[in-house]
Tab-separated table of C-alpha atoms in Angstrom:
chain	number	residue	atom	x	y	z
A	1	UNK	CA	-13.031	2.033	-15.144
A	2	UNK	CA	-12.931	2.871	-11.714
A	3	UNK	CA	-9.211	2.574	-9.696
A	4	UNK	CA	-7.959	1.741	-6.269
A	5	UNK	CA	-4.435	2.481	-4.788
A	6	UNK	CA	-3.248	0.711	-1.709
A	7	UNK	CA	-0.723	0.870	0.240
A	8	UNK	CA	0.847	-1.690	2.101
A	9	UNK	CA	3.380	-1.952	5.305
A	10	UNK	CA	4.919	-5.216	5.709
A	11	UNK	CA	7.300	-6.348	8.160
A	12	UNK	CA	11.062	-5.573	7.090
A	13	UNK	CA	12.834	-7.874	4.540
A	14	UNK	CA	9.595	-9.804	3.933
A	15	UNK	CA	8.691	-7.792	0.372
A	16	UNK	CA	10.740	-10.654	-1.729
A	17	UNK	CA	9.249	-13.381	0.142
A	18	UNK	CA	5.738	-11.392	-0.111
A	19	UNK	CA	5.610	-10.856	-3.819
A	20	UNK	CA	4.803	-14.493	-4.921
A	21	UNK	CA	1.830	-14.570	-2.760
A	22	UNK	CA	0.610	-11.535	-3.660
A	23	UNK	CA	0.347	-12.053	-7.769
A	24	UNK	CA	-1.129	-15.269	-6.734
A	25	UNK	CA	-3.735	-13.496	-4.791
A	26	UNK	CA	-4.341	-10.727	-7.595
A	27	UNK	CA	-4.665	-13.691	-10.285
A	28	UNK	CA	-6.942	-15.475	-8.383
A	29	UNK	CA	-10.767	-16.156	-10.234
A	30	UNK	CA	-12.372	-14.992	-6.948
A	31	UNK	CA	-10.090	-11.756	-6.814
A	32	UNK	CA	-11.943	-8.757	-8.239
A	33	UNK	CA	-10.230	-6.271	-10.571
A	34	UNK	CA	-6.918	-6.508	-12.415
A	35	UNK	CA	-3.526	-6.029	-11.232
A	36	UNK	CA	-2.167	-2.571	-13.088
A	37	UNK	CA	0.896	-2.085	-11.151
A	38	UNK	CA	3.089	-2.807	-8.105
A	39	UNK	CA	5.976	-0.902	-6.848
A	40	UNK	CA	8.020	-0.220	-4.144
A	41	UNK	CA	9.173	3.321	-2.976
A	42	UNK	CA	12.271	4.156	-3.246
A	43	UNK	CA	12.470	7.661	-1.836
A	44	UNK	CA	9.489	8.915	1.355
A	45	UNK	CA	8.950	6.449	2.885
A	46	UNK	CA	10.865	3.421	1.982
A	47	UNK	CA	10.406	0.548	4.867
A	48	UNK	CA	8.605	-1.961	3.847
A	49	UNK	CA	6.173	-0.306	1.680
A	50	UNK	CA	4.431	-1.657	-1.669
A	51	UNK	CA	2.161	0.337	-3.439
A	52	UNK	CA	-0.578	-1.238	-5.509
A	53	UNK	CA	-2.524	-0.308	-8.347
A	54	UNK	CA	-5.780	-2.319	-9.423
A	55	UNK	CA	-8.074	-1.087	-12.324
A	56	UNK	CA	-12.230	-2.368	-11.958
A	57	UNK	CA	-14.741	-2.347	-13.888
A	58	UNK	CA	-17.796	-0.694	-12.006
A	59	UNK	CA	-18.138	0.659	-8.352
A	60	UNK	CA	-20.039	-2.822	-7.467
A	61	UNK	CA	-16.867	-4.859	-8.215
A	62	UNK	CA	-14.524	-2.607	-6.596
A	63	UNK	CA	-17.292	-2.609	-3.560
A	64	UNK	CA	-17.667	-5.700	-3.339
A	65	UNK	CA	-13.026	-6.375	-3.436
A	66	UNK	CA	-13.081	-3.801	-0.603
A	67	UNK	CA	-15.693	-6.031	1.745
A	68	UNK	CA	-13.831	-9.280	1.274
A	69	UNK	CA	-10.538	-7.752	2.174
A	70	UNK	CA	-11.683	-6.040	5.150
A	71	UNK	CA	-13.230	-9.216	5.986
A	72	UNK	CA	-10.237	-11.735	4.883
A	73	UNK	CA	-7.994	-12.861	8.247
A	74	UNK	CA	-5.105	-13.285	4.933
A	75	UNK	CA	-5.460	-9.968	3.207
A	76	UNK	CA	-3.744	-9.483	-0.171
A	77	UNK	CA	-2.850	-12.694	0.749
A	78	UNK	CA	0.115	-11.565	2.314
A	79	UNK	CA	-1.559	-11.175	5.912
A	80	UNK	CA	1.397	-12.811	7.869
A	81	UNK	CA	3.754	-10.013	6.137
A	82	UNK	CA	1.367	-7.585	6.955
A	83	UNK	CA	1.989	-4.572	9.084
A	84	UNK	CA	-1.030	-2.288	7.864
A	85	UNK	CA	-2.238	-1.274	5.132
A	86	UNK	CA	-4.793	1.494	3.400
A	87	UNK	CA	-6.563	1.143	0.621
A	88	UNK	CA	-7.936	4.313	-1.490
A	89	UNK	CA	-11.200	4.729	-4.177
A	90	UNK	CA	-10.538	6.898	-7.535
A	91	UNK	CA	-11.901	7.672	-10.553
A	92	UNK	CA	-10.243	8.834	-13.906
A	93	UNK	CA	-10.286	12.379	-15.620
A	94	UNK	CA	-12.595	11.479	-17.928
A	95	UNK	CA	-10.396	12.473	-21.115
A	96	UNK	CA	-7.943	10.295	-20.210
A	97	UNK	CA	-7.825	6.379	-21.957
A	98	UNK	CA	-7.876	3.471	-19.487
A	99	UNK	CA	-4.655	2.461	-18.003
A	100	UNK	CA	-3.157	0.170	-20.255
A	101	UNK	CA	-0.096	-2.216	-18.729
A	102	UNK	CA	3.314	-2.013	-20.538
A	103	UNK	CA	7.031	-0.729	-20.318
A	104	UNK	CA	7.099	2.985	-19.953
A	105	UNK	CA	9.913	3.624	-17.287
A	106	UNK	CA	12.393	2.561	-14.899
A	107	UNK	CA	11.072	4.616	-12.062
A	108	UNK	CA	7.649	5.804	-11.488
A	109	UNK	CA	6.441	8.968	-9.986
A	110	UNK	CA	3.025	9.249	-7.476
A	111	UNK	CA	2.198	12.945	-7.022
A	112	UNK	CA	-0.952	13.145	-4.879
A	113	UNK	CA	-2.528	17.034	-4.431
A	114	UNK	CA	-4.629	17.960	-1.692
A	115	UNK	CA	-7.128	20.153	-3.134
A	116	UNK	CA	-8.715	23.625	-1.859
A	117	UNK	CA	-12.381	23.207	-1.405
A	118	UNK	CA	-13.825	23.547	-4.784
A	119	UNK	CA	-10.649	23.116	-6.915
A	120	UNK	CA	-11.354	19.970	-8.330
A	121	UNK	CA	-13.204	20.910	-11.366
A	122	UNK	CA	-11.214	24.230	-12.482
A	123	UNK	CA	-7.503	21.984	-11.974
A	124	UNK	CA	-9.425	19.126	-14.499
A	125	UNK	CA	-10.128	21.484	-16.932
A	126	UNK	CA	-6.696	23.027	-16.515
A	127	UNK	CA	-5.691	19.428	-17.514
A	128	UNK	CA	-7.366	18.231	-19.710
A	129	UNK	CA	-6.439	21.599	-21.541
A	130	UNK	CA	-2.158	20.918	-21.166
A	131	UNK	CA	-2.191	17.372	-20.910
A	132	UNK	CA	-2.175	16.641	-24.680
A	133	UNK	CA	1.356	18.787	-25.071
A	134	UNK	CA	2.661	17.229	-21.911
A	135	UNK	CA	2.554	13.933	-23.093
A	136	UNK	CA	4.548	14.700	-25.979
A	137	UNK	CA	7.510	14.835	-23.795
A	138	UNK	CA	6.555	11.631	-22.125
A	139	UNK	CA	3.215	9.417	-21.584
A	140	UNK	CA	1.090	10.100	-18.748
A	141	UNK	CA	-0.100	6.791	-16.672
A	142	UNK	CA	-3.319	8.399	-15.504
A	143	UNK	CA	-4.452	11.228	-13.727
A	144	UNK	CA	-7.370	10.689	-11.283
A	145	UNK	CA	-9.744	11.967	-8.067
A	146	UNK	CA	-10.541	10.627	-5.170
A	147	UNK	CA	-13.603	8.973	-4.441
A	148	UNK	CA	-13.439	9.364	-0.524
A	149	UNK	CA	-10.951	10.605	2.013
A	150	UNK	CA	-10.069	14.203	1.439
A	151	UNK	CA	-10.527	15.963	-1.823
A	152	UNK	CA	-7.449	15.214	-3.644
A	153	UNK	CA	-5.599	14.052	-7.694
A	154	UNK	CA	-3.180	11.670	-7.685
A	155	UNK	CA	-1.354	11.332	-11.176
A	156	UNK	CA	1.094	8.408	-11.943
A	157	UNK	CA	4.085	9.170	-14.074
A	158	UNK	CA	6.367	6.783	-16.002
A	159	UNK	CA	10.012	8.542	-16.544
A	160	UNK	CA	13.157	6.355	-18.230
A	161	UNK	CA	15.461	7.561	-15.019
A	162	UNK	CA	15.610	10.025	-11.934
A	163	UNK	CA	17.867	12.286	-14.263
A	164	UNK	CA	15.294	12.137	-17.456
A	165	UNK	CA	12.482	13.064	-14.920
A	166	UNK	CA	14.380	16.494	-14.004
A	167	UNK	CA	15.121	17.081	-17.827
A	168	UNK	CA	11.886	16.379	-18.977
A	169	UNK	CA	10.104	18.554	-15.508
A	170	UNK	CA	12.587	21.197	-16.729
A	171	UNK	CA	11.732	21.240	-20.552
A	172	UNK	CA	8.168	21.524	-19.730
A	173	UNK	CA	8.574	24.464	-17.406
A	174	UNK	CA	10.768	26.372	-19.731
A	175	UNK	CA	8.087	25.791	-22.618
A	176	UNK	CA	5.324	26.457	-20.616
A	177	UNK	CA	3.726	23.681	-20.636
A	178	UNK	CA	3.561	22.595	-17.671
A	179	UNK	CA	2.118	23.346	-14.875
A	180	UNK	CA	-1.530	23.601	-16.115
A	181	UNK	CA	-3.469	26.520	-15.775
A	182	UNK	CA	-5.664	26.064	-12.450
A	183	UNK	CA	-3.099	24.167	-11.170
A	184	UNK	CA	-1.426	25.376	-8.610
A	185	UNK	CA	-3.800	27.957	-7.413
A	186	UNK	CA	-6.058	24.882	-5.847
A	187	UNK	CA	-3.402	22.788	-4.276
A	188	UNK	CA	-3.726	23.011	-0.326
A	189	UNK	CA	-0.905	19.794	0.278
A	190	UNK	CA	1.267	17.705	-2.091
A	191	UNK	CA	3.352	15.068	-1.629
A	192	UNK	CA	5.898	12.992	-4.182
A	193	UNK	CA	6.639	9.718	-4.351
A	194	UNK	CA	9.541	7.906	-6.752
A	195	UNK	CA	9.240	3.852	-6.947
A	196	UNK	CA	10.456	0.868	-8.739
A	197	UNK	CA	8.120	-1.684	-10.536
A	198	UNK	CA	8.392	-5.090	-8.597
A	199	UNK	CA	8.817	-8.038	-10.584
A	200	UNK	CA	5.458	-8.559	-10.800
A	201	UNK	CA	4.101	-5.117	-11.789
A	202	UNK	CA	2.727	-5.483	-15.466
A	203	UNK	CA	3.306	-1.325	-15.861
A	204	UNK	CA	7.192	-1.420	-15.866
């Protein structure tokens, strides 16, 4: 399973309108991979923005989904609501199951680290070491690498509310288990998102 994460800027007030369209066009027999998860930010940057999570099946599929929206005058199907939009390539740490759609929180978080040349293999064993202990607290949506841009994670976290996310962060740095080891020593830039499943998101 391979993953892509896009990002998309449409014009102001245009995300309720948007949202029908855009199932439509992720349900659609000629759209490759399967709709994981939509949201919208709620904190960062908030205008406008949906963030989209599709899972595929091999690089060919998710290949070919990337040439046929670069090439579509309607992409996402939502190309009148459209402001921009960019579209990132990952794969999963391998250790982790397949992202499986469901009800796991009321707010989501996106943490995306920038990694220090050479630091992606030392934080994924780091991880895959602390992850198991972590996810006692609460489930993991997936951890994963880029597959182009910068060298970079981005993990996906389900949390019941804002306030259970800074209980359960806390718990797990007063136990020590979390952060993992090899973490922090290889992040170069990290940035946090929190958003809110759309109606249409099947992870909610």
């Amino acid at each position: 399973m391979l993953y892509e994460l896009a990002t998309l800027s449409l014009k102001l007030r245009t995300i309720p309108t948007a949202l029908p369209a855009l199932e439509a066009y992720t349900r659609s027999e000629s759209t490759g991979g399967r709709l994981l998860g939509c949201w919208e930010p709620e904190h960062g940057v908030i205008v406008g923005q949906l963030i989209l999570l599709r899972g595929f099946e091999s690089a060919e599929e998710l290949a070919e989904e990337r040439r046929r929206v670069l090439a579509d005058p309607d992409p996402f199907g939502i190309g009148e609501h459209l402001t921009a939009y960019q579209v990132e390539s990952y794969a999963p740490f391998a250790f982790l199951p397949p992202v499986e759609p469901g009800r796991y929180g009321s707010v989501y978080e996106f943490r995306t680290y920038h990694l220090k040349v050479g630091g992606l293999v030392p934080t994924m064993a780091g991880w895959e070491a602390a992850v198991p202990e972590r996810t006692r607290l609460y489930p993991l949506t997936t951890a994963m690498y880029g597959l182009d841009g910068v060298p970079r994670i981005t993990h996906i976290w389900p949390f019941p509310g804002l306030d259970a996310r800074l209980e359960i962060r806390r718990d797990s740095y007063e136990r020590g288990i979390w952060p993992p080891e090899n973490g922090p020593e290889n992040i170069a830039h990290a940035t946090s998102t929190i958003a809110l499943p759309t109606s249409i998101s099947p992870l909610c």
